[in-house]
Short mmCIF file of C-alpha atoms and ligand atoms in Angstrom, two decimals:
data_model
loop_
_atom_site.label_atom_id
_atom_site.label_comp_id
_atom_site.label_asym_id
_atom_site.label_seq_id
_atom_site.Cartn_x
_atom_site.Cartn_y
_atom_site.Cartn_z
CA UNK Q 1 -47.99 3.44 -34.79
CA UNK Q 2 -47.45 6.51 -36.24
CA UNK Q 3 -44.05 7.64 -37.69
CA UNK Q 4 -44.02 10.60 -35.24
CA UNK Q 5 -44.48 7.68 -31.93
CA UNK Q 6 -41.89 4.97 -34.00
CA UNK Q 7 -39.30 8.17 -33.95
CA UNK Q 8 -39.76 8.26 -30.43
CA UNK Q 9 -39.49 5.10 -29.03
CA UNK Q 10 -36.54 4.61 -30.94
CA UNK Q 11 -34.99 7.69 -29.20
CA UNK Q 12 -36.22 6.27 -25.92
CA UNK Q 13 -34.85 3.25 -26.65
CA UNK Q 14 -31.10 5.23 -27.88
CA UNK Q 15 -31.14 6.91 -24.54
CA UNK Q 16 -31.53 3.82 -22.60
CA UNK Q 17 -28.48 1.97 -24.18
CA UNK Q 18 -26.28 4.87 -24.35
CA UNK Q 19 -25.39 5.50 -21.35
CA UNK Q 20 -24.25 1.53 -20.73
CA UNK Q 21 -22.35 1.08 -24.34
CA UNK Q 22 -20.78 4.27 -23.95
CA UNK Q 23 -19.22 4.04 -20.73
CA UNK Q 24 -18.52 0.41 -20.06
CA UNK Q 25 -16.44 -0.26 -17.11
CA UNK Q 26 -16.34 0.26 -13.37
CA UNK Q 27 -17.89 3.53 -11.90
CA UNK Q 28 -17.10 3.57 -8.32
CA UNK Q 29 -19.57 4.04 -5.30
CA UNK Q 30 -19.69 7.62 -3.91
CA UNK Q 31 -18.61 5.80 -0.85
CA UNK Q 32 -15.52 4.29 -2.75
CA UNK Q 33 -14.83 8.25 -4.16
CA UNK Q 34 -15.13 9.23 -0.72
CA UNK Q 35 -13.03 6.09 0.78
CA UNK Q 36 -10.16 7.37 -1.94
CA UNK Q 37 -10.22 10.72 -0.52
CA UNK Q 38 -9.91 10.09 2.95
CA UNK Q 39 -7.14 6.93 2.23
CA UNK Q 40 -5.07 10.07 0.31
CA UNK Q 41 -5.01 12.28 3.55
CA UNK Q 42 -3.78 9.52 5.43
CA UNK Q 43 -0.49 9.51 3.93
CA UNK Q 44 1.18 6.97 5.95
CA UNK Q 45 0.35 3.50 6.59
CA UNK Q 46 2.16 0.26 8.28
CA UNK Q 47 2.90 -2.76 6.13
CA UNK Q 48 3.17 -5.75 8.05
CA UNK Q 49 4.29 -9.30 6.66
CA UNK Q 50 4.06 -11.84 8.81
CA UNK Q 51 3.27 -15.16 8.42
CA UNK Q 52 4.64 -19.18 9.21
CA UNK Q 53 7.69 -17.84 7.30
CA UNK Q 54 9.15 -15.81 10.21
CA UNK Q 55 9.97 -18.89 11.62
CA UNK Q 56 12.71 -19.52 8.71
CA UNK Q 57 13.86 -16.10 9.89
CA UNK Q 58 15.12 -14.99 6.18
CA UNK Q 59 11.96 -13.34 4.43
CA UNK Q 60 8.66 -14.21 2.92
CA UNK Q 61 10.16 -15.93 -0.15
CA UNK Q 62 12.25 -18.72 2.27
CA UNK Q 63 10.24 -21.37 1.14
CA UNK Q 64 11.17 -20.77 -2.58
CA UNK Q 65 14.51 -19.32 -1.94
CA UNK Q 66 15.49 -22.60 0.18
CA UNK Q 67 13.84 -25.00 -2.73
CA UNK Q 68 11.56 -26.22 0.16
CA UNK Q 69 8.26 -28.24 -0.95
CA UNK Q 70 5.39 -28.29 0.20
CA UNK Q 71 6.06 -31.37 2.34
CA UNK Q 72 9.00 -29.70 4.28
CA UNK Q 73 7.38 -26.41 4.87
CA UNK Q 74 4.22 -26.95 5.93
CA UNK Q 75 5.76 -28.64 8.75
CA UNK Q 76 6.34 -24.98 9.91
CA UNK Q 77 2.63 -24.31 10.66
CA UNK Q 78 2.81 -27.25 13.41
CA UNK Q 79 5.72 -25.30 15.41
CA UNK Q 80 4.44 -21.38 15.17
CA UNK Q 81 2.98 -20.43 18.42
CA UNK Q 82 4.07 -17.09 18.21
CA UNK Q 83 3.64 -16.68 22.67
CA UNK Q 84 4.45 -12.73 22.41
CA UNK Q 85 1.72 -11.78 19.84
CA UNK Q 86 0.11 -8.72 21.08
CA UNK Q 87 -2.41 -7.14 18.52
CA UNK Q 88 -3.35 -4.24 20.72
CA UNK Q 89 0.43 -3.17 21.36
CA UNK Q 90 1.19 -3.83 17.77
CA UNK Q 91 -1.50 -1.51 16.74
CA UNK Q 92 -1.09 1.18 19.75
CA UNK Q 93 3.16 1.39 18.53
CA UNK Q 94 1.65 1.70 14.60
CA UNK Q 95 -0.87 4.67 15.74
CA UNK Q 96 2.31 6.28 17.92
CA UNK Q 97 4.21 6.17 14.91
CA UNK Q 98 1.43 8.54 13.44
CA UNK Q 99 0.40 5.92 10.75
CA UNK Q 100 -3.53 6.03 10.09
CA UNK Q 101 -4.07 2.38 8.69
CA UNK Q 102 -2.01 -0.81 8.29
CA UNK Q 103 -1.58 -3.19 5.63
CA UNK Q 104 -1.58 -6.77 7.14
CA UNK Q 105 -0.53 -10.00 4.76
CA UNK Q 106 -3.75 -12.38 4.58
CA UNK Q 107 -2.09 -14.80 2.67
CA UNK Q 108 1.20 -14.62 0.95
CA UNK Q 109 3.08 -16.81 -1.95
CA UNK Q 110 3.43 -19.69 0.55
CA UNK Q 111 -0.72 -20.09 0.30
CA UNK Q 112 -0.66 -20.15 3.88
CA UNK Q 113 -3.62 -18.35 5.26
CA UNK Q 114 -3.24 -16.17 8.49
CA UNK Q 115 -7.03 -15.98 9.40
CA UNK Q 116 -9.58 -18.56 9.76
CA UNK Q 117 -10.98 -19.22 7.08
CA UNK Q 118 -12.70 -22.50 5.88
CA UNK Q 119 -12.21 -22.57 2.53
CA UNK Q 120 -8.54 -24.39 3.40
CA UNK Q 121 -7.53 -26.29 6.64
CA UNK Q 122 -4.00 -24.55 6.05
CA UNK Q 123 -4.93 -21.35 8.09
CA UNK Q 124 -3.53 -19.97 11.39
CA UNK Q 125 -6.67 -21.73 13.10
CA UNK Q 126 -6.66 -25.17 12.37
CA UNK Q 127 -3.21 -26.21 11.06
CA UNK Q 128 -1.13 -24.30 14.27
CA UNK Q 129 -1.08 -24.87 18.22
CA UNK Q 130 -1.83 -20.78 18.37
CA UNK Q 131 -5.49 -21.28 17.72
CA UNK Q 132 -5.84 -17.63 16.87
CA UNK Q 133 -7.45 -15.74 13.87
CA UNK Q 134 -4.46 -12.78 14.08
CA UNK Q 135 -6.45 -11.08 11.37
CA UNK Q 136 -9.72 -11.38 14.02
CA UNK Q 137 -7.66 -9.70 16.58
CA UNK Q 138 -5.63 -6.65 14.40
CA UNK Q 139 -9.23 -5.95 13.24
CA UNK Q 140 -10.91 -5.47 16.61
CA UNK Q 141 -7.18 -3.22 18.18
CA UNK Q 142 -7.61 -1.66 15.01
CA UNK Q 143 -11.42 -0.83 15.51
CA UNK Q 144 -10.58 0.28 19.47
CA UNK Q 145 -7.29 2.56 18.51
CA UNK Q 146 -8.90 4.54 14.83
CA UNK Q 147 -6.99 2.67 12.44
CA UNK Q 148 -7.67 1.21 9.26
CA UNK Q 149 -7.55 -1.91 8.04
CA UNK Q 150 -6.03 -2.92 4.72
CA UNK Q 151 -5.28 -7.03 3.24
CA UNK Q 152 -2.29 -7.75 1.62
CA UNK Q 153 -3.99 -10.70 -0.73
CA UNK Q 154 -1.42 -13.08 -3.00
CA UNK Q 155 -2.52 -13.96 -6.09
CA UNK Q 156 0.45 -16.36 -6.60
CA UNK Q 157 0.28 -19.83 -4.70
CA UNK Q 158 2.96 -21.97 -4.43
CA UNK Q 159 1.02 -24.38 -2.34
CA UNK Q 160 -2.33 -25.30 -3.91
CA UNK Q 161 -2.44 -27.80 -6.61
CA UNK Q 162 -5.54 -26.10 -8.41
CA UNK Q 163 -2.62 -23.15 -9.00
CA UNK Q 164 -1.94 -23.63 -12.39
CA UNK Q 165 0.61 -23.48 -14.30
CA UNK Q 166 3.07 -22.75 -12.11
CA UNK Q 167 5.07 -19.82 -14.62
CA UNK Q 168 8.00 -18.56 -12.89
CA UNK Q 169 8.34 -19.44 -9.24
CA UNK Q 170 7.13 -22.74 -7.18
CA UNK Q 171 8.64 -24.97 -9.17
CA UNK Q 172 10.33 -26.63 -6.52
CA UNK Q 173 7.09 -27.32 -4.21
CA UNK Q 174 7.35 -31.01 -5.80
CA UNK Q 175 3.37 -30.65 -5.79
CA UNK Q 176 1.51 -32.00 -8.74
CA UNK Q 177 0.68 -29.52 -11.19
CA UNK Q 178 -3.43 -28.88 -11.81
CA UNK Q 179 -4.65 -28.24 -15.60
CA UNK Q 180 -6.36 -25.78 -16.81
CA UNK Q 181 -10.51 -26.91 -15.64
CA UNK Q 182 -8.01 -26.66 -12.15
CA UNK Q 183 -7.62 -22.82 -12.33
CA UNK Q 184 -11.47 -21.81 -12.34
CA UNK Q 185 -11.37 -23.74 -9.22
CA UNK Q 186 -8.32 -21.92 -7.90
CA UNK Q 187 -10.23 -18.48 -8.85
CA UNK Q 188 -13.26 -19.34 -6.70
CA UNK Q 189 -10.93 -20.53 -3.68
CA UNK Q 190 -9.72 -16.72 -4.08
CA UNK Q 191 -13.08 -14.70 -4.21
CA UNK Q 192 -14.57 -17.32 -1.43
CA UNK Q 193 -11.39 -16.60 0.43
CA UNK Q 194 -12.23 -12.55 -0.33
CA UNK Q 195 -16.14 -12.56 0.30
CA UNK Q 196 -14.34 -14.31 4.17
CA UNK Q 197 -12.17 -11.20 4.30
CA UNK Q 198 -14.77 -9.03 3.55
CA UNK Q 199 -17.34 -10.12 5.87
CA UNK Q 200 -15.94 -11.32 9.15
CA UNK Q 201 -13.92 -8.26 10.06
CA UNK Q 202 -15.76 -5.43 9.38
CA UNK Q 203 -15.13 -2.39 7.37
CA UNK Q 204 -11.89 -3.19 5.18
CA UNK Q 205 -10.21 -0.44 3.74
CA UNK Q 206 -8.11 -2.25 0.51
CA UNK Q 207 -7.42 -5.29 -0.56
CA UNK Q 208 -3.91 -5.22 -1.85
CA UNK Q 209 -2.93 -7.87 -4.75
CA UNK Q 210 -0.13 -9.13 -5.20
CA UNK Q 211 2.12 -11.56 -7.87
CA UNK Q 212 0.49 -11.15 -10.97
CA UNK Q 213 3.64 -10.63 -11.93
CA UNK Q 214 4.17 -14.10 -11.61
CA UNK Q 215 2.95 -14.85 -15.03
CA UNK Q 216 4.61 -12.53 -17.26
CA UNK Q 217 5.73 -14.90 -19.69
CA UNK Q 218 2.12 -15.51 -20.44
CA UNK Q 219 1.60 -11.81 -20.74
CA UNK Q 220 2.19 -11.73 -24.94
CA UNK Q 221 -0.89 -14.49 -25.20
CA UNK Q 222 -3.59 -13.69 -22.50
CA UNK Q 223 -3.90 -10.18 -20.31
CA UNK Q 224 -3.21 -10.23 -16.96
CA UNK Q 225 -7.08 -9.31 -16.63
CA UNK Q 226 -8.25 -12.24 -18.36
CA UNK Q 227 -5.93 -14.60 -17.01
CA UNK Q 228 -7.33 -13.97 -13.26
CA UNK Q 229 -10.34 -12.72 -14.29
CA UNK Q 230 -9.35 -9.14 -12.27
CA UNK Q 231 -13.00 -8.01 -13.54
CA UNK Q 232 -14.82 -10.39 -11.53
CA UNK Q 233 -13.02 -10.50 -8.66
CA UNK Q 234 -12.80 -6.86 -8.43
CA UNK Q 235 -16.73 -6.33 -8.95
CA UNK Q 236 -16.96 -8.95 -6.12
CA UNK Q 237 -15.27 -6.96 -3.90
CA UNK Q 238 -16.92 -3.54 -4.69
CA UNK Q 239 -20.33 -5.23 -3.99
CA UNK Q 240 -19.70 -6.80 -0.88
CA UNK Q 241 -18.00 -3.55 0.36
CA UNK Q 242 -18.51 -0.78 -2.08
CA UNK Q 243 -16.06 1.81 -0.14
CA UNK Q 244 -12.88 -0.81 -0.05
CA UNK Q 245 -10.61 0.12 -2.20
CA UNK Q 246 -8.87 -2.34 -4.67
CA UNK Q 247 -4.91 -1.82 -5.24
CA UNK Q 248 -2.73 -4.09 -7.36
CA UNK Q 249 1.02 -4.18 -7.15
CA UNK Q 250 1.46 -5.68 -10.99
CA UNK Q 251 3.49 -2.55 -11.91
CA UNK Q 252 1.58 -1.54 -14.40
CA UNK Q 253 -0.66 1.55 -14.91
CA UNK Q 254 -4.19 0.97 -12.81
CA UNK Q 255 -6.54 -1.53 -14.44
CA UNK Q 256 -10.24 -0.75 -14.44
CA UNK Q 257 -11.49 -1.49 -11.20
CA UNK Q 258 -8.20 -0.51 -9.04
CA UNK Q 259 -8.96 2.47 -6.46
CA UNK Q 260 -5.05 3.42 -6.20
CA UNK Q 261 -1.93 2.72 -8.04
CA UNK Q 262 1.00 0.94 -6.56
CA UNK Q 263 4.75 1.58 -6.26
CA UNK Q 264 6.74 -1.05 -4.96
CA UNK Q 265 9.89 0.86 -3.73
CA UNK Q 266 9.64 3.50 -5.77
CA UNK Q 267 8.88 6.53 -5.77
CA UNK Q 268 5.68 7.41 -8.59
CA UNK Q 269 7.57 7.67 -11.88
CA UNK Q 270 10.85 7.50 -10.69
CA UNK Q 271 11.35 3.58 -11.96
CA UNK Q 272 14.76 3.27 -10.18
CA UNK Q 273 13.47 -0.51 -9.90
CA UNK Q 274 13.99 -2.07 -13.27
CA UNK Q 275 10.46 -3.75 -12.92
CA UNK Q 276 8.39 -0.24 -12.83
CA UNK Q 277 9.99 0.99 -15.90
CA UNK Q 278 7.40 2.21 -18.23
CA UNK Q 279 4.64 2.59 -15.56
CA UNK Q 280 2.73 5.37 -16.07
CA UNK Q 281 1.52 7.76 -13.38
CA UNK Q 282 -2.89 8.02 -12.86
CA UNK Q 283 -3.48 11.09 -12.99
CA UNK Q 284 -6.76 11.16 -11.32
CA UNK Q 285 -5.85 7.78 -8.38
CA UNK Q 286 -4.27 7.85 -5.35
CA UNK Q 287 -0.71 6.63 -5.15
CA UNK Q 288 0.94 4.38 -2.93
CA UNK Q 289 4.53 3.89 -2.64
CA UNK Q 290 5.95 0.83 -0.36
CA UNK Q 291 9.29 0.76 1.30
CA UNK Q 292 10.74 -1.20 4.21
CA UNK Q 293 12.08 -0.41 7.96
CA UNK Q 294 15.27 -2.38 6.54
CA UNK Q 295 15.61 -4.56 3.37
CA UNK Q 296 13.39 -7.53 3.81
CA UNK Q 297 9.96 -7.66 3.90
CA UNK Q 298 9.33 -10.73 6.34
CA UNK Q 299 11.48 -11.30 9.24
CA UNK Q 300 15.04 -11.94 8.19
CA UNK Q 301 17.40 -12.47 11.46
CA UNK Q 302 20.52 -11.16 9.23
CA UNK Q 303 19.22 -7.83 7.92
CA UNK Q 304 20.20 -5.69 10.55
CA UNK Q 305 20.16 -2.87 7.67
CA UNK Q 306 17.32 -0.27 9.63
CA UNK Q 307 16.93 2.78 8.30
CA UNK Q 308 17.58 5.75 10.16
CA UNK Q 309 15.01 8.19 11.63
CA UNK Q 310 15.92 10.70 9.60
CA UNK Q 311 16.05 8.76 6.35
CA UNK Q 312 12.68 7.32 6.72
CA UNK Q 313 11.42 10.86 7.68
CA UNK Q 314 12.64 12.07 4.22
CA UNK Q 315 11.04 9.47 2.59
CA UNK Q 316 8.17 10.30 3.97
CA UNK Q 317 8.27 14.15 2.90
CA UNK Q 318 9.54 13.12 -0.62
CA UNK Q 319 6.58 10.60 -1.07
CA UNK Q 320 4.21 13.67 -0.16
CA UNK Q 321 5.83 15.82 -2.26
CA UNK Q 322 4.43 13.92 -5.30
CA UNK Q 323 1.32 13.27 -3.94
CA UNK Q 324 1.37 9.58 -2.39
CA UNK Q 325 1.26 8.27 0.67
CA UNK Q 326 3.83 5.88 2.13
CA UNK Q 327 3.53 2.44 3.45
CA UNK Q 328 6.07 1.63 5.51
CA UNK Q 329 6.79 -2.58 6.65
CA UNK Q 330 7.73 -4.06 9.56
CA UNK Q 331 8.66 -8.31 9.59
CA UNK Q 332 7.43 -9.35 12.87
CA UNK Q 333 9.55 -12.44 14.18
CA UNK Q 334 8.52 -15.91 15.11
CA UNK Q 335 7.56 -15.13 18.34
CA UNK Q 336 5.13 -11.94 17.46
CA UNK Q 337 7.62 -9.07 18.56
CA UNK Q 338 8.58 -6.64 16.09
CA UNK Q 339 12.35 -6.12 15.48
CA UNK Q 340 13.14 -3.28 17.64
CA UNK Q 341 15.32 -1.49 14.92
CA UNK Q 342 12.20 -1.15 13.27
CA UNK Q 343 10.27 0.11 16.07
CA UNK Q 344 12.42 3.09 16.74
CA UNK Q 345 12.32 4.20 13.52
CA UNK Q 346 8.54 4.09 14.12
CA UNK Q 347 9.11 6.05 17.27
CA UNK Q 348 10.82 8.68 15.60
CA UNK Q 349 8.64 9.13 13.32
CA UNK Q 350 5.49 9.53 15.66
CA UNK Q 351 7.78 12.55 17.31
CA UNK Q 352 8.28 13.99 14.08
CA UNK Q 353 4.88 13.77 13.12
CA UNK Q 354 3.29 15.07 16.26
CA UNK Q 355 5.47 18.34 15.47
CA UNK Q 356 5.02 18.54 11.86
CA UNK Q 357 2.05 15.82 10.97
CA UNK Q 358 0.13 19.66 9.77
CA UNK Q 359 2.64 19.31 6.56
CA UNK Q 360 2.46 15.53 5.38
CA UNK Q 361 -1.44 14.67 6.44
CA UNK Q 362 -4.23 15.99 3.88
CA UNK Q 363 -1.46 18.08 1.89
CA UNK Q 364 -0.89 17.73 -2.08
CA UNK Q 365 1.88 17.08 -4.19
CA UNK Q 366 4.52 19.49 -5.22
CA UNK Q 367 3.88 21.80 -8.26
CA UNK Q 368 7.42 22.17 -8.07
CA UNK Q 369 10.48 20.01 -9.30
CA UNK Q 370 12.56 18.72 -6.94
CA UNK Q 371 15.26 21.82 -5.45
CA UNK Q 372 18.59 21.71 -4.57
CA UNK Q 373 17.51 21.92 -0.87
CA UNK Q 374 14.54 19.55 -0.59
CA UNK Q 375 10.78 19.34 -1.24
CA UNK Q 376 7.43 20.74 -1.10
CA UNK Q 377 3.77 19.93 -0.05
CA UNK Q 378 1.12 22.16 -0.07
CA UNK Q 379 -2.18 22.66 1.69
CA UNK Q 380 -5.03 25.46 0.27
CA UNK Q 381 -2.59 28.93 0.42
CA UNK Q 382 0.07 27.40 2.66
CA UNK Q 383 3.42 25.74 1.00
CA UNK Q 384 5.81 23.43 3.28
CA UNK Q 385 9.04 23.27 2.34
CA UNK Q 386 11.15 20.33 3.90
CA UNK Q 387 14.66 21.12 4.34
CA UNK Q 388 16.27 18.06 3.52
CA UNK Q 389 19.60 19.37 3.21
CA UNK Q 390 21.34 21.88 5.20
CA UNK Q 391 20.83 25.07 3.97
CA UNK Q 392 20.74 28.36 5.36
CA UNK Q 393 19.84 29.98 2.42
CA UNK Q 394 17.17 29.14 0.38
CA UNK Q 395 15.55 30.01 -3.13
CA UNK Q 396 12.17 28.71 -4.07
CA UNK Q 397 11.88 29.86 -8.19
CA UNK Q 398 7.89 30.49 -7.34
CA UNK Q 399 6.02 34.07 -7.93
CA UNK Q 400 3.00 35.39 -8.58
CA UNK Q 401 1.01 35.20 -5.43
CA UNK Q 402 2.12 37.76 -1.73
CA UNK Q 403 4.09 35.80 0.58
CA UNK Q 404 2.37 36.95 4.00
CA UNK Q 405 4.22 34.87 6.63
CA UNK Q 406 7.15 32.74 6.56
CA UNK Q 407 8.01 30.54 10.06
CA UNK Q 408 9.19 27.09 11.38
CA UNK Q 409 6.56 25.02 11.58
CA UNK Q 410 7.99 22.97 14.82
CA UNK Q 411 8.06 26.08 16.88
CA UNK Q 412 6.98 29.20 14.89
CA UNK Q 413 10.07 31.02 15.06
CA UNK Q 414 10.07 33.75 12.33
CA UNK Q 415 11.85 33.24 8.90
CA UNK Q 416 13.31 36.52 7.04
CA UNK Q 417 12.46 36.42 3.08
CA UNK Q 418 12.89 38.54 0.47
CA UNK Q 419 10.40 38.17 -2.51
CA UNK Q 420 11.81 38.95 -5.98
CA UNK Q 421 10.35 38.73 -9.35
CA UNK Q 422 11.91 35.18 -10.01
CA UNK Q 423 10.59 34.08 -6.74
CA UNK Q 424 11.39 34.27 -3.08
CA UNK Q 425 14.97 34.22 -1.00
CA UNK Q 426 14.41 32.63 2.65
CA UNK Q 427 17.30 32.89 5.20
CA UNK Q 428 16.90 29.53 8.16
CA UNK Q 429 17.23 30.87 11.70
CA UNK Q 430 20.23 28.60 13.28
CA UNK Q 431 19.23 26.24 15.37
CA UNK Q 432 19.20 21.83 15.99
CA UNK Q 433 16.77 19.66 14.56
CA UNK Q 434 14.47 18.20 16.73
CA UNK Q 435 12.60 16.25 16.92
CA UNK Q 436 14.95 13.96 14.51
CA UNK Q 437 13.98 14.61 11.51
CA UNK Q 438 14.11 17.61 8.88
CA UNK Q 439 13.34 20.88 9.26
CA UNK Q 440 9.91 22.08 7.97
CA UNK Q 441 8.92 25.86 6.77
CA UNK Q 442 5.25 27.18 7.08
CA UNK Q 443 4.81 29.77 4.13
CA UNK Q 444 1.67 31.34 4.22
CA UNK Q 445 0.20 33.08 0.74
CA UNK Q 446 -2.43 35.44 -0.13
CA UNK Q 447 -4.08 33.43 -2.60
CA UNK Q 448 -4.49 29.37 -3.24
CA UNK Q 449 -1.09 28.00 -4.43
CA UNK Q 450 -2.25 26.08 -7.86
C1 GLC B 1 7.16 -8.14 -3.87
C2 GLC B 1 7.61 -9.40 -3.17
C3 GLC B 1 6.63 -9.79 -2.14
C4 GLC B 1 6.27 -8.66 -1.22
C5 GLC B 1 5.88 -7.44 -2.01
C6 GLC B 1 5.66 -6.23 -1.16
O1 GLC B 1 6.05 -8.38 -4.66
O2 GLC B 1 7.74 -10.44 -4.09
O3 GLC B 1 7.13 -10.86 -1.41
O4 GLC B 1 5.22 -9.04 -0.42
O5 GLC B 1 6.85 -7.13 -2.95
O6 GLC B 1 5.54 -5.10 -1.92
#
């Protein structure tokens, strides 16, 4: 060979490797880039947790709250026929509300599954007089009505004995404790479980993990990667369904692999939740923030705490304002209704979206700071700014680009401004708020606001 060939093939050779040493990690479909686009116009979701826990009536955690073990609470699953469970008029009241996918619980902490699945005989299927794969019916309402849907997954079990160890919670499940050939087995239960997910229902739009958390104390030794091998799992699911996105509520920043970032009552950066301190924003994922209709997550007959409609409006426009979408939970009861406290703040919602939906769906974040009158999203050359407290006169501190039109966006009534060199003086027409709600402004630019 000569030396001029040798130098060659060794570039060759370079050029082939590069590209794979270089940039190791995940590199998401195009349909995956496109799945993350779309899921960030949404803007609103529903979070639903449900599961044999209603039945205890006082959240998901009962079983560990109430020291139950596994003996005592699995006896649950042979009493939940839950008679009202209507998928189509859950979904129809979630679409109403103006929320574009939902965010249904799989399989929480308790290990109980609420689809069929065969990988355990604790499921909704075999192990209740229902009979019914819920998950097989939300899929198909969701399919008819346009929605999304999304899997709440647990990675914490306090049921299987393959679990192991058992860090934090589950301690009082009085079921023997596997050892450590047990986990691998507990890892392949999950991604068999998964690959089920992901290929009896059709498109899924996330899989949502949860409890990591679970083993902190083990954090210092092992990464939370490692520990349940998030790589694998994670790959798994981008090959069976390259466009479903993979979310992880360990409060950290994203881990390669994740599609979005989770904040679990919070809103992005914010931390006001001792367990999100230090978690740093993506700058280049979509964010999610969760919140609930009242305090709990799953049913709990004494939390009578609903928000209001114009509270979880607000929260709404202040989650948009720094570009995330909200998903918003509702704890179905035993008997498959949805607490009614919690389905007319949906309501409201739906009114106030079907007036003002044009300033929360496909909009961006704020480039402004929070102002002493409320928040702003922006679309292309148009700004929304959501009154959120009453003000008649209003200063927004931004210049630089013609104001051209300034109006309510719920019935285009005019706005009078004034624009300075520090920025722009609006004066609010008088006039109620409806539907309940906040007041939106439409203020349309000459150029892009960026
Ligand atoms: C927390 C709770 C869990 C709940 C989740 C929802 O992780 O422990 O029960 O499902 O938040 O965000």
């Amino acid at each position: 060979m000569t030396n001029m060939k040798r130098l060659c093939l060794l570039l060759a050779t370079l050029l082939l490797t590069l590209p794979v040493t270089a940039q190791p990690g995940y590199r998401p479909d195009p349909s995956n880039l496109a799945a993350r686009e779309r899921f960030s116009a949404d803007r609103f979701g529903v979070f639903i947790h449900w599961g044999i826990y209603s039945m205890l009536a006082d959240g998901e955690w009962a079983m560990e709250r109430k020291g139950l073990t596994v003996d005592e609470y699995q006896r649950l699953a042979a009493g939940f026929c839950p008679s009202k469970f209507d998928a189509d008029a859950w979904v129809k009241a979630f679409k109403d509300a103006g929320a574009k996918y939902i965010t249904f619980t799989s399989r929480h902490h308790d290990g109980f599954s609420m689809f069929h699945t065969r990988q355990s005989g604790y499921n909704i299927v075999d192990a209740t007089p229902f009979k019914r794969d819920v998950v097989k019916e939300l899929a198909d309402a969701c399919a008819r009505h346009g929605l999304r849907l999304h899997f709440y997954y647990s990675h914490l079990d306090w049921y299987r004995t393959d679990y192991w160890p058992l860090v934090r919670t589950g301690r009082a499940s009085g079921r023997p404790d596997g050892d450590a050939s047990s986990w691998r087995h507990y890892l392949d239960f999950v991604n068999a479980q998964l690959t089920e997910l992901l290929t009896n229902y059709g498109p899924i739009g996330c899989i949502w993990f949860d409890g990591v958390w679970d083993k902190k104390a083990l954090f210092d030794k092992q990464k939370p990667e490692d520990i349940w091998d998030l790589p694998g799992t994670y790959s798994l699911i981008h090959r069976l369904q390259p466009a479903c996105l993979v979310a992880n509520n360990h409060h950290m920043a994203a881990i390669d692999g994740e599609d979005f970032q989770i904040f679990e009552r919070d809103l992005p950066g914010r931390a006001k939740e001792e367990y999100n301190t230090g978690q740093t924003i993506s700058d280049h994922l979509p964010l999610e923030r969760c919140e609930t209709t009242n305090t709990a997550w799953g049913y709990k007959i004494t939390d009578n705490n609903f928000k209001s409609p114009e509270t979880l409006v607000r929260m709404l426009a202040e989650t948009a304002a720094l570009g995330s979408n909200l998903l918003l939970n509702v704890g179905p009861r035993p008997d498959g209704t949805i607490p009614e406290g919690s389905l007319r703040g949906l309501k409201a919602m739906g009114e106030w979206l079907r007036v003002n939906g044009e300033s929360i769906y496909g909009t961006k974040g704020s480039l402004l700071p929070d102002q002493p009158w409320g928040v702003t999203t922006r679309r292309g050359s148009v700004l929304y700014l959501h009154i959120l407290k009453p003000s008649q006169l209003i200063f927004l501190p931004y210049s630089g680009n013609k104001l051209l039109k300034a109006e309510v966006l719920a019935d285009g009534a005019p706005v009078k401004f004034t624009q300075v060199k520090e920025g722009i003086v609006l004066t609010l027409p008088e006039g109620p708020v409806a539907p309940a709600g906040h007041r939106v402004l439409r203020l349309s630019f000459k150029q892009e606001i960026n």
